[in-house]
Coordinates of C-alpha atoms in Angstrom, one line a residue:
X1 CA -30.9 -3.9 20.2
X2 CA -29.3 -6.3 18.4
X3 CA -25.5 -6.7 19.0
X4 CA -23.0 -7.8 16.2
X5 CA -21.3 -11.1 17.6
X6 CA -17.6 -11.2 18.0
X7 CA -16.0 -12.5 15.5
X8 CA -16.9 -9.8 13.3
X9 CA -16.9 -6.4 15.7
X10 CA -12.7 -8.1 16.4
X11 CA -12.5 -7.4 12.4
X12 CA -14.3 -5.0 11.4
X13 CA -11.5 -2.6 14.6
X14 CA -9.0 -4.4 13.4
X15 CA -9.8 -3.4 9.4
X16 CA -8.9 0.1 9.7
X17 CA -6.1 -1.3 10.6
X18 CA -5.3 -3.6 8.3
X19 CA -6.5 -0.9 5.3
X20 CA -3.9 1.4 6.1
X21 CA -0.5 -1.7 7.0
X22 CA -1.8 -2.4 2.3
X23 CA -1.5 1.5 2.3
X24 CA 1.5 1.7 3.3
X25 CA 2.2 -1.4 2.0
X26 CA 2.1 -0.4 -2.0
X27 CA 2.9 3.4 -1.3
X28 CA 5.8 2.2 -0.6
X29 CA 5.4 -0.2 -3.8
X30 CA 4.8 3.0 -5.6
X31 CA 8.0 4.8 -4.6
X32 CA 9.5 2.3 -6.1
X33 CA 9.2 1.8 -9.1
X34 CA 8.9 5.6 -9.7
X35 CA 12.3 4.9 -8.7
X36 CA 12.8 2.3 -11.1
X37 CA 11.4 4.4 -13.6
X38 CA 14.0 7.3 -13.1
X39 CA 17.1 5.2 -13.5
X40 CA 15.6 3.5 -16.7
X41 CA 14.8 6.7 -18.1
X42 CA 18.7 8.1 -16.7
X43 CA 19.4 5.0 -18.3
X44 CA 18.5 5.7 -22.4
X45 CA 19.1 9.7 -22.2
X46 CA 22.5 9.2 -21.8
X47 CA 22.3 6.2 -24.9
X48 CA 21.2 8.4 -26.7

């Protein structure tokens, strides 16, 4: 039976947390873009 080196075990155990953190950051950016798009759309509608 082969064991994983400590470094790769440590990386694989933190990878899901890192991935979740990146997903949360992307979701936050998506929310910001959505808000900016809505503001821009409202501004365009006021100009008409």
